[in-house]
Short mmCIF file of N, CA and C in Angstrom, two decimals:
data_model
loop_
_atom_site.label_atom_id
_atom_site.label_comp_id
_atom_site.label_asym_id
_atom_site.label_seq_id
_atom_site.Cartn_x
_atom_site.Cartn_y
_atom_site.Cartn_z
N UNK P 1 -27.52 37.39 -13.36
CA UNK P 1 -27.53 36.09 -14.00
C UNK P 1 -26.44 36.01 -15.07
N UNK P 2 -26.23 37.07 -15.78
CA UNK P 2 -25.20 37.11 -16.81
C UNK P 2 -23.82 36.97 -16.20
N UNK P 3 -23.62 37.55 -15.03
CA UNK P 3 -22.33 37.47 -14.32
C UNK P 3 -22.03 36.02 -13.89
N UNK P 4 -23.07 35.31 -13.50
CA UNK P 4 -22.91 33.92 -13.07
C UNK P 4 -22.52 33.03 -14.25
N UNK P 5 -23.14 33.20 -15.41
CA UNK P 5 -22.82 32.43 -16.61
C UNK P 5 -21.38 32.69 -17.04
N UNK P 6 -20.96 33.93 -16.92
CA UNK P 6 -19.59 34.30 -17.30
C UNK P 6 -18.58 33.61 -16.37
N UNK P 7 -18.89 33.57 -15.07
CA UNK P 7 -18.01 32.92 -14.11
C UNK P 7 -17.94 31.41 -14.36
N UNK P 8 -19.09 30.78 -14.63
CA UNK P 8 -19.10 29.35 -14.90
C UNK P 8 -18.37 29.02 -16.20
N UNK P 9 -18.48 29.85 -17.21
CA UNK P 9 -17.80 29.64 -18.47
C UNK P 9 -16.28 29.72 -18.29
N UNK P 10 -15.82 30.72 -17.55
CA UNK P 10 -14.38 30.87 -17.29
C UNK P 10 -13.87 29.69 -16.47
N UNK P 11 -14.62 29.30 -15.44
CA UNK P 11 -14.23 28.16 -14.63
C UNK P 11 -14.18 26.88 -15.48
N UNK P 12 -15.15 26.66 -16.33
CA UNK P 12 -15.19 25.48 -17.19
C UNK P 12 -14.01 25.43 -18.13
N UNK P 13 -13.64 26.56 -18.72
CA UNK P 13 -12.50 26.61 -19.63
C UNK P 13 -11.21 26.32 -18.87
N UNK P 14 -11.03 26.93 -17.71
CA UNK P 14 -9.83 26.68 -16.91
C UNK P 14 -9.75 25.22 -16.46
N UNK P 15 -10.90 24.65 -16.13
CA UNK P 15 -10.93 23.26 -15.72
C UNK P 15 -10.52 22.34 -16.87
N UNK P 16 -11.05 22.58 -18.06
CA UNK P 16 -10.70 21.76 -19.22
C UNK P 16 -9.22 21.89 -19.58
N UNK P 17 -8.66 23.09 -19.47
CA UNK P 17 -7.23 23.29 -19.74
C UNK P 17 -6.40 22.52 -18.71
N UNK P 18 -6.78 22.61 -17.43
CA UNK P 18 -6.06 21.90 -16.37
C UNK P 18 -6.12 20.38 -16.60
N UNK P 19 -7.29 19.85 -16.90
CA UNK P 19 -7.44 18.42 -17.13
C UNK P 19 -6.64 17.99 -18.36
N UNK P 20 -6.64 18.78 -19.42
CA UNK P 20 -5.88 18.45 -20.62
C UNK P 20 -4.38 18.42 -20.36
N UNK P 21 -3.87 19.42 -19.63
CA UNK P 21 -2.44 19.47 -19.29
C UNK P 21 -2.09 18.27 -18.40
N UNK P 22 -2.92 17.96 -17.44
CA UNK P 22 -2.68 16.83 -16.55
C UNK P 22 -2.68 15.52 -17.34
N UNK P 23 -3.65 15.30 -18.21
CA UNK P 23 -3.75 14.07 -18.98
C UNK P 23 -2.55 13.89 -19.91
N UNK P 24 -2.27 14.90 -20.72
CA UNK P 24 -1.17 14.76 -21.67
C UNK P 24 0.20 14.79 -20.99
N UNK P 25 0.30 15.51 -19.88
CA UNK P 25 1.56 15.51 -19.12
C UNK P 25 1.86 14.15 -18.53
N UNK P 26 0.86 13.50 -17.94
CA UNK P 26 1.07 12.16 -17.38
C UNK P 26 1.32 11.13 -18.47
N UNK P 27 0.65 11.28 -19.59
CA UNK P 27 0.86 10.36 -20.71
C UNK P 27 2.29 10.48 -21.24
N UNK P 28 2.80 11.70 -21.36
CA UNK P 28 4.17 11.95 -21.81
C UNK P 28 5.17 11.38 -20.80
N UNK P 29 4.93 11.61 -19.52
CA UNK P 29 5.83 11.11 -18.48
C UNK P 29 5.86 9.59 -18.46
N UNK P 30 4.70 8.95 -18.59
CA UNK P 30 4.64 7.50 -18.63
C UNK P 30 5.42 6.96 -19.82
N UNK P 31 5.30 7.60 -20.96
CA UNK P 31 5.97 7.15 -22.17
C UNK P 31 7.49 7.25 -22.03
N UNK P 32 7.99 8.29 -21.39
CA UNK P 32 9.43 8.53 -21.29
C UNK P 32 10.09 7.97 -20.04
N UNK P 33 9.34 7.76 -18.98
CA UNK P 33 9.95 7.35 -17.71
C UNK P 33 9.68 5.91 -17.32
N UNK P 34 8.70 5.24 -17.91
CA UNK P 34 8.35 3.88 -17.51
C UNK P 34 9.34 2.87 -18.07
N UNK P 35 9.68 1.87 -17.23
CA UNK P 35 10.49 0.76 -17.70
C UNK P 35 10.05 -0.50 -16.96
N UNK P 36 10.09 -1.61 -17.65
CA UNK P 36 9.69 -2.89 -17.05
C UNK P 36 10.66 -3.27 -15.93
N UNK P 37 11.96 -2.95 -16.12
CA UNK P 37 12.94 -3.27 -15.09
C UNK P 37 12.64 -2.50 -13.80
N UNK P 38 12.29 -1.23 -13.93
CA UNK P 38 11.95 -0.44 -12.75
C UNK P 38 10.71 -0.96 -12.05
N UNK P 39 9.72 -1.39 -12.85
CA UNK P 39 8.50 -1.96 -12.28
C UNK P 39 8.82 -3.24 -11.52
N UNK P 40 9.61 -4.12 -12.11
CA UNK P 40 9.98 -5.38 -11.42
C UNK P 40 10.78 -5.11 -10.16
N UNK P 41 11.65 -4.10 -10.20
CA UNK P 41 12.44 -3.76 -9.01
C UNK P 41 11.52 -3.25 -7.90
N UNK P 42 10.52 -2.46 -8.27
CA UNK P 42 9.58 -1.94 -7.28
C UNK P 42 8.74 -3.05 -6.68
N UNK P 43 8.30 -3.98 -7.51
CA UNK P 43 7.44 -5.06 -7.03
C UNK P 43 8.23 -6.09 -6.22
N UNK P 44 9.38 -6.51 -6.73
CA UNK P 44 10.12 -7.61 -6.11
C UNK P 44 11.22 -7.17 -5.17
N UNK P 45 11.54 -5.90 -5.14
CA UNK P 45 12.63 -5.43 -4.30
C UNK P 45 12.27 -5.42 -2.83
N UNK P 46 13.27 -5.30 -2.02
CA UNK P 46 13.07 -5.25 -0.58
C UNK P 46 13.16 -3.81 -0.10
N UNK P 47 12.23 -3.44 0.74
CA UNK P 47 12.23 -2.10 1.31
C UNK P 47 13.24 -2.03 2.46
N UNK P 48 13.87 -0.88 2.63
CA UNK P 48 14.80 -0.72 3.75
C UNK P 48 14.05 -0.65 5.07
N UNK P 49 12.75 -0.38 5.03
CA UNK P 49 11.94 -0.28 6.24
C UNK P 49 11.29 -1.61 6.62
N UNK P 50 11.49 -2.63 5.81
CA UNK P 50 10.87 -3.92 6.04
C UNK P 50 11.52 -4.63 7.23
N UNK P 51 10.69 -5.28 8.02
CA UNK P 51 11.16 -6.04 9.17
C UNK P 51 11.71 -7.37 8.68
N UNK P 52 13.03 -7.52 8.73
CA UNK P 52 13.64 -8.80 8.36
C UNK P 52 13.89 -9.58 9.64
N UNK P 53 13.85 -10.89 9.52
CA UNK P 53 13.94 -11.73 10.70
C UNK P 53 14.87 -12.91 10.46
N UNK P 54 15.33 -13.50 11.54
CA UNK P 54 16.09 -14.74 11.46
C UNK P 54 15.26 -15.91 11.97
N UNK P 55 14.03 -15.64 12.41
CA UNK P 55 13.12 -16.66 12.90
C UNK P 55 12.17 -17.03 11.77
N UNK P 56 12.36 -18.22 11.20
CA UNK P 56 11.54 -18.64 10.06
C UNK P 56 10.09 -18.87 10.44
N UNK P 57 9.80 -19.02 11.72
CA UNK P 57 8.44 -19.26 12.18
C UNK P 57 7.73 -17.98 12.64
N UNK P 58 8.37 -16.83 12.46
CA UNK P 58 7.79 -15.58 12.94
C UNK P 58 6.56 -15.17 12.12
N UNK P 59 6.62 -15.31 10.80
CA UNK P 59 5.53 -14.87 9.93
C UNK P 59 4.98 -16.05 9.14
N UNK P 60 3.69 -15.99 8.85
CA UNK P 60 3.06 -16.99 8.00
C UNK P 60 2.01 -16.31 7.14
N UNK P 61 1.66 -16.94 6.05
CA UNK P 61 0.66 -16.41 5.13
C UNK P 61 -0.63 -17.16 5.40
N UNK P 62 -1.59 -16.45 5.96
CA UNK P 62 -2.85 -17.08 6.36
C UNK P 62 -3.85 -17.09 5.22
N UNK P 63 -4.77 -18.00 5.26
CA UNK P 63 -5.83 -18.09 4.27
C UNK P 63 -5.42 -18.92 3.08
N UNK P 64 -6.43 -19.34 2.33
CA UNK P 64 -6.19 -20.15 1.14
C UNK P 64 -6.38 -19.29 -0.09
N UNK P 65 -5.60 -19.53 -1.14
CA UNK P 65 -5.77 -18.78 -2.38
C UNK P 65 -7.13 -19.08 -3.01
N UNK P 66 -7.64 -18.15 -3.78
CA UNK P 66 -8.93 -18.32 -4.43
C UNK P 66 -8.83 -19.30 -5.61
N UNK P 67 -7.63 -19.47 -6.15
CA UNK P 67 -7.44 -20.39 -7.27
C UNK P 67 -7.36 -21.82 -6.74
N UNK P 68 -8.21 -22.67 -7.23
CA UNK P 68 -8.16 -24.07 -6.80
C UNK P 68 -7.10 -24.80 -7.59
N UNK P 69 -6.25 -25.53 -6.90
CA UNK P 69 -5.27 -26.38 -7.56
C UNK P 69 -4.04 -25.67 -8.08
N UNK P 70 -3.82 -24.40 -7.77
CA UNK P 70 -2.64 -23.68 -8.25
C UNK P 70 -1.93 -23.02 -7.06
N UNK P 71 -1.60 -23.81 -6.08
CA UNK P 71 -0.96 -23.29 -4.87
C UNK P 71 0.02 -24.32 -4.33
N UNK P 72 0.84 -23.88 -3.41
CA UNK P 72 1.77 -24.77 -2.71
C UNK P 72 1.66 -24.46 -1.22
N UNK P 73 1.58 -25.49 -0.42
CA UNK P 73 1.56 -25.32 1.03
C UNK P 73 2.97 -25.51 1.56
N UNK P 74 3.36 -24.66 2.50
CA UNK P 74 4.67 -24.80 3.13
C UNK P 74 4.47 -24.75 4.65
N UNK P 75 4.97 -25.76 5.31
CA UNK P 75 4.89 -25.87 6.76
C UNK P 75 6.30 -25.84 7.32
N UNK P 76 6.56 -24.89 8.21
CA UNK P 76 7.88 -24.78 8.83
C UNK P 76 7.70 -25.00 10.32
N UNK P 77 8.42 -26.00 10.85
CA UNK P 77 8.36 -26.34 12.26
C UNK P 77 9.70 -26.01 12.90
N UNK P 78 9.69 -25.09 13.87
CA UNK P 78 10.92 -24.68 14.54
C UNK P 78 11.11 -25.49 15.82
N UNK P 79 12.35 -25.53 16.29
CA UNK P 79 12.67 -26.34 17.47
C UNK P 79 12.09 -25.75 18.75
N UNK P 80 11.73 -24.47 18.75
CA UNK P 80 11.17 -23.85 19.95
C UNK P 80 9.66 -24.11 20.08
N UNK P 81 9.11 -24.96 19.21
CA UNK P 81 7.69 -25.30 19.28
C UNK P 81 6.80 -24.45 18.40
N UNK P 82 7.33 -23.39 17.84
CA UNK P 82 6.54 -22.53 16.96
C UNK P 82 6.47 -23.16 15.57
N UNK P 83 5.45 -22.78 14.81
CA UNK P 83 5.34 -23.25 13.45
C UNK P 83 4.72 -22.16 12.59
N UNK P 84 5.02 -22.22 11.29
CA UNK P 84 4.45 -21.30 10.31
C UNK P 84 3.82 -22.15 9.22
N UNK P 85 2.52 -22.04 9.07
CA UNK P 85 1.79 -22.79 8.06
C UNK P 85 1.27 -21.79 7.04
N UNK P 86 1.74 -21.90 5.81
CA UNK P 86 1.41 -20.92 4.77
C UNK P 86 0.95 -21.62 3.50
N UNK P 87 0.12 -20.93 2.75
CA UNK P 87 -0.30 -21.39 1.43
C UNK P 87 -0.06 -20.25 0.47
N UNK P 88 0.70 -20.51 -0.59
CA UNK P 88 1.09 -19.47 -1.54
C UNK P 88 0.58 -19.84 -2.93
N UNK P 89 -0.07 -18.88 -3.58
CA UNK P 89 -0.56 -19.10 -4.94
C UNK P 89 0.61 -19.07 -5.92
N UNK P 90 0.60 -19.95 -6.87
CA UNK P 90 1.67 -20.00 -7.87
C UNK P 90 1.48 -18.96 -8.97
N UNK P 91 0.31 -18.36 -9.05
CA UNK P 91 0.08 -17.37 -10.11
C UNK P 91 0.93 -16.12 -9.92
N UNK P 92 1.40 -15.87 -8.72
CA UNK P 92 2.19 -14.68 -8.44
C UNK P 92 3.69 -14.94 -8.50
N UNK P 93 4.09 -16.16 -8.81
CA UNK P 93 5.50 -16.52 -8.78
C UNK P 93 6.02 -16.69 -10.20
N UNK P 94 7.09 -15.96 -10.49
CA UNK P 94 7.66 -15.99 -11.84
C UNK P 94 8.51 -17.23 -12.07
N UNK P 95 9.39 -17.56 -11.13
CA UNK P 95 10.26 -18.73 -11.23
C UNK P 95 9.53 -19.92 -10.63
N UNK P 96 9.05 -20.83 -11.47
CA UNK P 96 8.21 -21.94 -11.03
C UNK P 96 9.00 -23.18 -10.63
N UNK P 97 10.27 -23.01 -10.28
CA UNK P 97 11.04 -24.15 -9.77
C UNK P 97 10.86 -24.21 -8.26
N UNK P 98 11.27 -25.32 -7.68
CA UNK P 98 11.18 -25.46 -6.22
C UNK P 98 12.05 -24.40 -5.54
N UNK P 99 13.27 -24.20 -6.05
CA UNK P 99 14.16 -23.18 -5.49
C UNK P 99 13.60 -21.78 -5.67
N UNK P 100 12.98 -21.51 -6.81
CA UNK P 100 12.37 -20.20 -7.05
C UNK P 100 11.20 -19.95 -6.11
N UNK P 101 10.41 -21.00 -5.87
CA UNK P 101 9.30 -20.87 -4.92
C UNK P 101 9.81 -20.59 -3.52
N UNK P 102 10.83 -21.35 -3.10
CA UNK P 102 11.38 -21.16 -1.75
C UNK P 102 11.97 -19.76 -1.58
N UNK P 103 12.66 -19.27 -2.62
CA UNK P 103 13.25 -17.93 -2.56
C UNK P 103 12.16 -16.87 -2.48
N UNK P 104 11.08 -17.04 -3.24
CA UNK P 104 9.98 -16.07 -3.21
C UNK P 104 9.26 -16.11 -1.87
N UNK P 105 9.07 -17.29 -1.32
CA UNK P 105 8.45 -17.39 0.00
C UNK P 105 9.32 -16.70 1.05
N UNK P 106 10.63 -16.92 0.97
CA UNK P 106 11.55 -16.28 1.92
C UNK P 106 11.48 -14.76 1.79
N UNK P 107 11.38 -14.25 0.56
CA UNK P 107 11.27 -12.80 0.34
C UNK P 107 9.98 -12.26 0.94
N UNK P 108 8.88 -12.98 0.73
CA UNK P 108 7.58 -12.53 1.24
C UNK P 108 7.57 -12.56 2.77
N UNK P 109 8.10 -13.62 3.36
CA UNK P 109 8.08 -13.78 4.82
C UNK P 109 9.13 -12.93 5.52
N UNK P 110 10.09 -12.37 4.79
CA UNK P 110 11.04 -11.44 5.39
C UNK P 110 12.29 -12.08 5.96
N UNK P 111 12.77 -13.16 5.37
CA UNK P 111 14.03 -13.74 5.82
C UNK P 111 14.86 -14.13 4.61
N UNK P 112 16.12 -14.43 4.86
CA UNK P 112 17.03 -14.82 3.79
C UNK P 112 16.91 -16.31 3.52
N UNK P 113 17.00 -16.68 2.27
CA UNK P 113 16.90 -18.09 1.86
C UNK P 113 18.00 -18.94 2.49
N UNK P 114 19.15 -18.35 2.74
CA UNK P 114 20.28 -19.09 3.31
C UNK P 114 20.02 -19.58 4.74
N UNK P 115 19.00 -19.03 5.40
CA UNK P 115 18.70 -19.45 6.78
C UNK P 115 18.25 -20.90 6.85
N UNK P 116 17.70 -21.44 5.76
CA UNK P 116 17.31 -22.86 5.77
C UNK P 116 18.53 -23.73 6.05
N UNK P 117 19.66 -23.40 5.41
CA UNK P 117 20.88 -24.19 5.62
C UNK P 117 21.58 -23.81 6.92
N UNK P 118 21.64 -22.52 7.22
CA UNK P 118 22.35 -22.05 8.41
C UNK P 118 21.72 -22.56 9.70
N UNK P 119 20.40 -22.68 9.72
CA UNK P 119 19.71 -23.11 10.94
C UNK P 119 19.36 -24.61 10.89
N UNK P 120 20.00 -25.34 9.96
CA UNK P 120 19.86 -26.80 9.88
C UNK P 120 18.42 -27.27 9.70
N UNK P 121 17.72 -26.69 8.74
CA UNK P 121 16.37 -27.15 8.43
C UNK P 121 16.45 -28.30 7.44
N UNK P 122 15.64 -29.31 7.67
CA UNK P 122 15.51 -30.45 6.77
C UNK P 122 14.13 -30.32 6.13
N UNK P 123 14.09 -30.27 4.79
CA UNK P 123 12.82 -30.05 4.09
C UNK P 123 12.44 -31.27 3.27
N UNK P 124 11.14 -31.51 3.20
CA UNK P 124 10.58 -32.61 2.43
C UNK P 124 9.55 -32.04 1.46
N UNK P 125 9.62 -32.48 0.22
CA UNK P 125 8.65 -32.10 -0.81
C UNK P 125 7.75 -33.30 -1.05
N UNK P 126 6.51 -33.20 -0.64
CA UNK P 126 5.55 -34.29 -0.76
C UNK P 126 6.09 -35.59 -0.16
N UNK P 127 6.75 -35.49 0.99
CA UNK P 127 7.24 -36.65 1.70
C UNK P 127 8.63 -37.12 1.29
N UNK P 128 9.22 -36.52 0.26
CA UNK P 128 10.56 -36.92 -0.19
C UNK P 128 11.56 -35.86 0.26
N UNK P 129 12.72 -36.30 0.72
CA UNK P 129 13.76 -35.38 1.17
C UNK P 129 14.14 -34.44 0.04
N UNK P 130 14.12 -33.15 0.30
CA UNK P 130 14.41 -32.13 -0.70
C UNK P 130 15.92 -31.99 -0.87
N UNK P 131 16.41 -32.30 -2.07
CA UNK P 131 17.84 -32.24 -2.37
C UNK P 131 18.12 -31.02 -3.25
N UNK P 132 19.42 -30.74 -3.45
CA UNK P 132 19.81 -29.62 -4.30
C UNK P 132 19.36 -29.84 -5.75
N UNK P 133 19.35 -31.09 -6.20
CA UNK P 133 18.89 -31.40 -7.56
C UNK P 133 17.40 -31.10 -7.71
N UNK P 134 16.63 -31.42 -6.68
CA UNK P 134 15.18 -31.18 -6.73
C UNK P 134 14.85 -29.70 -6.73
N UNK P 135 15.75 -28.86 -6.21
CA UNK P 135 15.51 -27.41 -6.18
C UNK P 135 15.43 -26.83 -7.59
N UNK P 136 16.01 -27.51 -8.57
CA UNK P 136 16.01 -27.03 -9.95
C UNK P 136 14.80 -27.52 -10.73
N UNK P 137 14.07 -28.48 -10.18
CA UNK P 137 12.90 -29.03 -10.87
C UNK P 137 11.71 -28.09 -10.75
N UNK P 138 10.79 -28.21 -11.70
CA UNK P 138 9.55 -27.43 -11.63
C UNK P 138 8.72 -27.91 -10.45
N UNK P 139 8.05 -26.95 -9.81
CA UNK P 139 7.22 -27.30 -8.67
C UNK P 139 5.83 -27.68 -9.16
N UNK P 140 5.31 -28.73 -8.62
CA UNK P 140 3.99 -29.21 -9.00
C UNK P 140 2.94 -28.47 -8.17
N UNK P 141 1.88 -27.96 -8.81
CA UNK P 141 0.81 -27.34 -8.03
C UNK P 141 0.23 -28.32 -7.03
N UNK P 142 -0.25 -27.81 -5.94
CA UNK P 142 -0.80 -28.54 -4.79
C UNK P 142 0.25 -29.37 -4.06
N UNK P 143 1.52 -29.04 -4.23
CA UNK P 143 2.58 -29.70 -3.47
C UNK P 143 2.58 -29.21 -2.03
N UNK P 144 3.21 -29.97 -1.18
CA UNK P 144 3.38 -29.58 0.21
C UNK P 144 4.86 -29.69 0.56
N UNK P 145 5.38 -28.62 1.13
CA UNK P 145 6.77 -28.60 1.58
C UNK P 145 6.75 -28.52 3.10
N UNK P 146 7.39 -29.50 3.73
CA UNK P 146 7.50 -29.53 5.19
C UNK P 146 8.95 -29.34 5.56
N UNK P 147 9.24 -28.34 6.36
CA UNK P 147 10.61 -28.08 6.83
C UNK P 147 10.63 -28.14 8.35
N UNK P 148 11.59 -28.90 8.86
CA UNK P 148 11.73 -29.07 10.29
C UNK P 148 13.15 -28.71 10.69
N UNK P 149 13.26 -27.95 11.78
CA UNK P 149 14.58 -27.58 12.27
C UNK P 149 15.21 -28.80 12.95
N UNK P 150 16.45 -29.07 12.56
CA UNK P 150 17.17 -30.22 13.12
C UNK P 150 18.20 -29.69 14.12
N UNK P 151 17.91 -29.74 15.41
CA UNK P 151 18.83 -29.18 16.41
C UNK P 151 20.08 -30.04 16.63
N UNK P 152 20.11 -31.25 16.11
CA UNK P 152 21.23 -32.16 16.35
C UNK P 152 22.44 -31.84 15.50
N UNK P 153 22.30 -31.08 14.45
CA UNK P 153 23.44 -30.80 13.56
C UNK P 153 24.28 -29.67 14.08
#
């Protein structure tokens, strides 16, 4: 019985030393290595393994956000008959302009923002033709953006 107590005491001491070194080591590393810029790059950056596409209708964000009244719906209609209907919460978007929203949606869906112009998409914000001036305006929650591919251009 005495041998067992001695073993448990040694194990307990080694465990506490290990936990202390782990705790203070991670705390020291976090203090010296953490940066907000690195965190933003990790969150907003693009992975080299990510599937990027030139088909704007390939991916969509399904489901509705849990926040009522703080989202934007975006509907993309492609000329091949496919469509992407997405709803994006505004709480996750830093740049609350129309252009910032469109750029963030493009990043999430895996395509370049320039594809809207290159593939001749015509976009409407709440029924009004989306112009370059409107891209700089703040986006209103519960807005709807409809983009249709224009094959005639």
